mmCIF file with all atom_site columns, C-alpha atoms in Angstrom:
data_model
loop_
_atom_site.group_PDB
_atom_site.id
_atom_site.type_symbol
_atom_site.label_atom_id
_atom_site.label_alt_id
_atom_site.label_comp_id
_atom_site.label_asym_id
_atom_site.label_entity_id
_atom_site.label_seq_id
_atom_site.pdbx_PDB_ins_code
_atom_site.Cartn_x
_atom_site.Cartn_y
_atom_site.Cartn_z
_atom_site.occupancy
_atom_site.B_iso_or_equiv
_atom_site.pdbx_formal_charge
_atom_site.auth_seq_id
_atom_site.auth_comp_id
_atom_site.auth_asym_id
_atom_site.auth_atom_id
_atom_site.pdbx_PDB_model_num
ATOM 1  C CA . UNK A 1 1  ? -0.307  0.003   -0.171  1.00 50.00 ? 1  UNK A CA 1
ATOM 2  C CA . UNK A 1 2  ? 1.343   3.338   -1.067  1.00 64.00 ? 2  UNK A CA 1
ATOM 3  C CA . UNK A 1 3  ? -1.413  6.525   -0.620  1.00 78.00 ? 3  UNK A CA 1
ATOM 4  C CA . UNK A 1 4  ? -2.200  6.995   2.899   1.00 85.00 ? 4  UNK A CA 1
ATOM 5  C CA . UNK A 1 5  ? -4.939  9.284   4.713   1.00 89.00 ? 5  UNK A CA 1
ATOM 6  C CA . UNK A 1 6  ? -3.597  9.024   8.494   1.00 89.00 ? 6  UNK A CA 1
ATOM 7  C CA . UNK A 1 7  ? -6.205  9.303   10.735  1.00 85.00 ? 7  UNK A CA 1
ATOM 8  C CA . UNK A 1 8  ? -10.282 8.596   10.776  1.00 89.00 ? 8  UNK A CA 1
ATOM 9  C CA . UNK A 1 9  ? -12.566 10.100  8.130   1.00 91.00 ? 9  UNK A CA 1
ATOM 10 C CA . UNK A 1 10 ? -16.174 9.421   7.120   1.00 92.00 ? 10 UNK A CA 1
ATOM 11 C CA . UNK A 1 11 ? -16.400 7.840   3.739   1.00 94.00 ? 11 UNK A CA 1
ATOM 12 C CA . UNK A 1 12 ? -18.693 10.188  2.098   1.00 94.00 ? 12 UNK A CA 1
ATOM 13 C CA . UNK A 1 13 ? -19.294 8.800   -1.223  1.00 94.00 ? 13 UNK A CA 1
ATOM 14 C CA . UNK A 1 14 ? -18.245 5.820   -3.279  1.00 91.00 ? 14 UNK A CA 1
ATOM 15 C CA . UNK A 1 15 ? -19.191 4.532   -6.748  1.00 89.00 ? 15 UNK A CA 1
ATOM 16 C CA . UNK A 1 16 ? -17.805 4.872   -10.181 1.00 86.00 ? 16 UNK A CA 1
ATOM 17 C CA . UNK A 1 17 ? -14.716 2.280   -8.795  1.00 86.00 ? 17 UNK A CA 1
ATOM 18 C CA . UNK A 1 18 ? -13.763 4.645   -6.094  1.00 90.00 ? 18 UNK A CA 1
ATOM 19 C CA . UNK A 1 19 ? -14.761 6.438   -3.005  1.00 93.00 ? 19 UNK A CA 1
ATOM 20 C CA . UNK A 1 20 ? -14.828 10.106  -1.267  1.00 93.00 ? 20 UNK A CA 1
ATOM 21 C CA . UNK A 1 21 ? -13.637 11.131  2.018   1.00 93.00 ? 21 UNK A CA 1
ATOM 22 C CA . UNK A 1 22 ? -11.981 13.935  3.995   1.00 92.00 ? 22 UNK A CA 1
ATOM 23 C CA . UNK A 1 23 ? -12.446 16.290  1.002   1.00 92.00 ? 23 UNK A CA 1
ATOM 24 C CA . UNK A 1 24 ? -10.811 14.029  -1.218  1.00 91.00 ? 24 UNK A CA 1
ATOM 25 C CA . UNK A 1 25 ? -11.795 10.983  -4.132  1.00 90.00 ? 25 UNK A CA 1
ATOM 26 C CA . UNK A 1 26 ? -9.640  7.652   -4.584  1.00 92.00 ? 26 UNK A CA 1
ATOM 27 C CA . UNK A 1 27 ? -10.295 5.522   -7.556  1.00 92.00 ? 27 UNK A CA 1
ATOM 28 C CA . UNK A 1 28 ? -9.644  2.544   -6.491  1.00 90.00 ? 28 UNK A CA 1
ATOM 29 C CA . UNK A 1 29 ? -10.137 -0.135  -3.479  1.00 90.00 ? 29 UNK A CA 1
ATOM 30 C CA . UNK A 1 30 ? -8.847  1.282   -0.091  1.00 93.00 ? 30 UNK A CA 1
ATOM 31 C CA . UNK A 1 31 ? -8.680  -0.407  3.231   1.00 94.00 ? 31 UNK A CA 1
ATOM 32 C CA . UNK A 1 32 ? -10.197 1.823   6.209   1.00 94.00 ? 32 UNK A CA 1
ATOM 33 C CA . UNK A 1 33 ? -8.937  1.408   9.456   1.00 95.00 ? 33 UNK A CA 1
ATOM 34 C CA . UNK A 1 34 ? -8.044  3.315   12.737  1.00 94.00 ? 34 UNK A CA 1
ATOM 35 C CA . UNK A 1 35 ? -4.398  4.157   11.659  1.00 93.00 ? 35 UNK A CA 1
ATOM 36 C CA . UNK A 1 36 ? -5.512  5.879   8.460   1.00 94.00 ? 36 UNK A CA 1
ATOM 37 C CA . UNK A 1 37 ? -7.381  5.030   5.111   1.00 94.00 ? 37 UNK A CA 1
ATOM 38 C CA . UNK A 1 38 ? -5.063  3.091   2.554   1.00 94.00 ? 38 UNK A CA 1
ATOM 39 C CA . UNK A 1 39 ? -5.019  2.672   -0.849  1.00 93.00 ? 39 UNK A CA 1
ATOM 40 C CA . UNK A 1 40 ? -5.332  -1.099  -1.181  1.00 92.00 ? 40 UNK A CA 1
ATOM 41 C CA . UNK A 1 41 ? -4.263  -2.754  -4.453  1.00 90.00 ? 41 UNK A CA 1
ATOM 42 C CA . UNK A 1 42 ? -5.966  -6.114  -4.292  1.00 89.00 ? 42 UNK A CA 1
ATOM 43 C CA . UNK A 1 43 ? -7.259  -8.883  -6.628  1.00 85.00 ? 43 UNK A CA 1
ATOM 44 C CA . UNK A 1 44 ? -11.197 -9.451  -5.018  1.00 82.00 ? 44 UNK A CA 1
ATOM 45 C CA . UNK A 1 45 ? -10.762 -13.201 -6.766  1.00 81.00 ? 45 UNK A CA 1
ATOM 46 C CA . UNK A 1 46 ? -7.430  -13.697 -5.332  1.00 90.00 ? 46 UNK A CA 1
ATOM 47 C CA . UNK A 1 47 ? -7.502  -12.514 -1.788  1.00 94.00 ? 47 UNK A CA 1
ATOM 48 C CA . UNK A 1 48 ? -4.997  -14.376 0.553   1.00 96.00 ? 48 UNK A CA 1
ATOM 49 C CA . UNK A 1 49 ? -4.833  -13.971 4.619   1.00 96.00 ? 49 UNK A CA 1
ATOM 50 C CA . UNK A 1 50 ? -1.462  -12.053 3.939   1.00 96.00 ? 50 UNK A CA 1
ATOM 51 C CA . UNK A 1 51 ? -3.647  -8.905  2.351   1.00 95.00 ? 51 UNK A CA 1
ATOM 52 C CA . UNK A 1 52 ? -5.441  -8.759  5.869   1.00 95.00 ? 52 UNK A CA 1
ATOM 53 C CA . UNK A 1 53 ? -2.133  -8.319  7.899   1.00 95.00 ? 53 UNK A CA 1
ATOM 54 C CA . UNK A 1 54 ? -2.923  -4.746  8.752   1.00 94.00 ? 54 UNK A CA 1
ATOM 55 C CA . UNK A 1 55 ? -6.647  -5.592  9.999   1.00 95.00 ? 55 UNK A CA 1
ATOM 56 C CA . UNK A 1 56 ? -5.274  -8.229  12.071  1.00 95.00 ? 56 UNK A CA 1
ATOM 57 C CA . UNK A 1 57 ? -2.888  -5.683  13.454  1.00 95.00 ? 57 UNK A CA 1
ATOM 58 C CA . UNK A 1 58 ? -5.454  -3.409  14.641  1.00 95.00 ? 58 UNK A CA 1
ATOM 59 C CA . UNK A 1 59 ? -7.999  -5.688  15.469  1.00 94.00 ? 59 UNK A CA 1
ATOM 60 C CA . UNK A 1 60 ? -8.845  -4.767  18.797  1.00 95.00 ? 60 UNK A CA 1
ATOM 61 C CA . UNK A 1 61 ? -9.625  -1.471  17.764  1.00 94.00 ? 61 UNK A CA 1
ATOM 62 C CA . UNK A 1 62 ? -12.191 -2.479  15.022  1.00 93.00 ? 62 UNK A CA 1
ATOM 63 C CA . UNK A 1 63 ? -15.498 -2.803  16.079  1.00 92.00 ? 63 UNK A CA 1
ATOM 64 C CA . UNK A 1 64 ? -17.350 -3.606  12.505  1.00 91.00 ? 64 UNK A CA 1
ATOM 65 C CA . UNK A 1 65 ? -15.225 -5.092  9.873   1.00 91.00 ? 65 UNK A CA 1
ATOM 66 C CA . UNK A 1 66 ? -16.656 -4.768  5.998   1.00 90.00 ? 66 UNK A CA 1
ATOM 67 C CA . UNK A 1 67 ? -15.263 -6.263  2.736   1.00 89.00 ? 67 UNK A CA 1
ATOM 68 C CA . UNK A 1 68 ? -16.624 -5.172  -0.374  1.00 86.00 ? 68 UNK A CA 1
ATOM 69 C CA . UNK A 1 69 ? -16.022 -7.390  -2.942  1.00 81.00 ? 69 UNK A CA 1
ATOM 70 C CA . UNK A 1 70 ? -16.672 -5.572  -6.379  1.00 78.00 ? 70 UNK A CA 1
ATOM 71 C CA . UNK A 1 71 ? -19.550 -5.346  -8.335  1.00 80.00 ? 71 UNK A CA 1
ATOM 72 C CA . UNK A 1 72 ? -20.631 -9.089  -8.220  1.00 82.00 ? 72 UNK A CA 1
ATOM 73 C CA . UNK A 1 73 ? -21.589 -10.549 -5.065  1.00 84.00 ? 73 UNK A CA 1
ATOM 74 C CA . UNK A 1 74 ? -18.952 -13.011 -3.901  1.00 87.00 ? 74 UNK A CA 1
ATOM 75 C CA . UNK A 1 75 ? -17.516 -14.181 -0.442  1.00 90.00 ? 75 UNK A CA 1
ATOM 76 C CA . UNK A 1 76 ? -13.742 -14.156 0.200   1.00 92.00 ? 76 UNK A CA 1
ATOM 77 C CA . UNK A 1 77 ? -11.703 -17.184 -0.125  1.00 93.00 ? 77 UNK A CA 1
ATOM 78 C CA . UNK A 1 78 ? -12.132 -19.940 2.269   1.00 95.00 ? 78 UNK A CA 1
ATOM 79 C CA . UNK A 1 79 ? -8.337  -19.163 3.529   1.00 95.00 ? 79 UNK A CA 1
ATOM 80 C CA . UNK A 1 80 ? -9.215  -15.519 4.357   1.00 95.00 ? 80 UNK A CA 1
ATOM 81 C CA . UNK A 1 81 ? -12.206 -16.371 6.129   1.00 94.00 ? 81 UNK A CA 1
ATOM 82 C CA . UNK A 1 82 ? -10.528 -19.116 8.141   1.00 96.00 ? 82 UNK A CA 1
ATOM 83 C CA . UNK A 1 83 ? -7.933  -16.728 9.240   1.00 95.00 ? 83 UNK A CA 1
ATOM 84 C CA . UNK A 1 84 ? -10.444 -14.153 9.877   1.00 93.00 ? 84 UNK A CA 1
ATOM 85 C CA . UNK A 1 85 ? -12.103 -16.278 11.927  1.00 94.00 ? 85 UNK A CA 1
ATOM 86 C CA . UNK A 1 86 ? -9.580  -17.545 13.757  1.00 94.00 ? 86 UNK A CA 1
ATOM 87 C CA . UNK A 1 87 ? -8.463  -13.773 14.706  1.00 91.00 ? 87 UNK A CA 1
ATOM 88 C CA . UNK A 1 88 ? -11.524 -13.152 16.358  1.00 87.00 ? 88 UNK A CA 1
#
């Protein structure tokens, strides 16, 4: 991950392949965590547990966790679901 907005911000909008927050916009996937909002370059069809290392590192500060899988309804791969479940 390269682009990073430090701190918390409300996601004001989404659509057309991107998100709006903090008066800015970002085209592509993001990971919104307690430590900030990060550009997230992943392929939803090929997610691995390693893609969620930052989520697991901040898990004690996360109350609600959502994964958007793109325009088609899909579930994360079984190894990802198992790793997240094991982490609580």
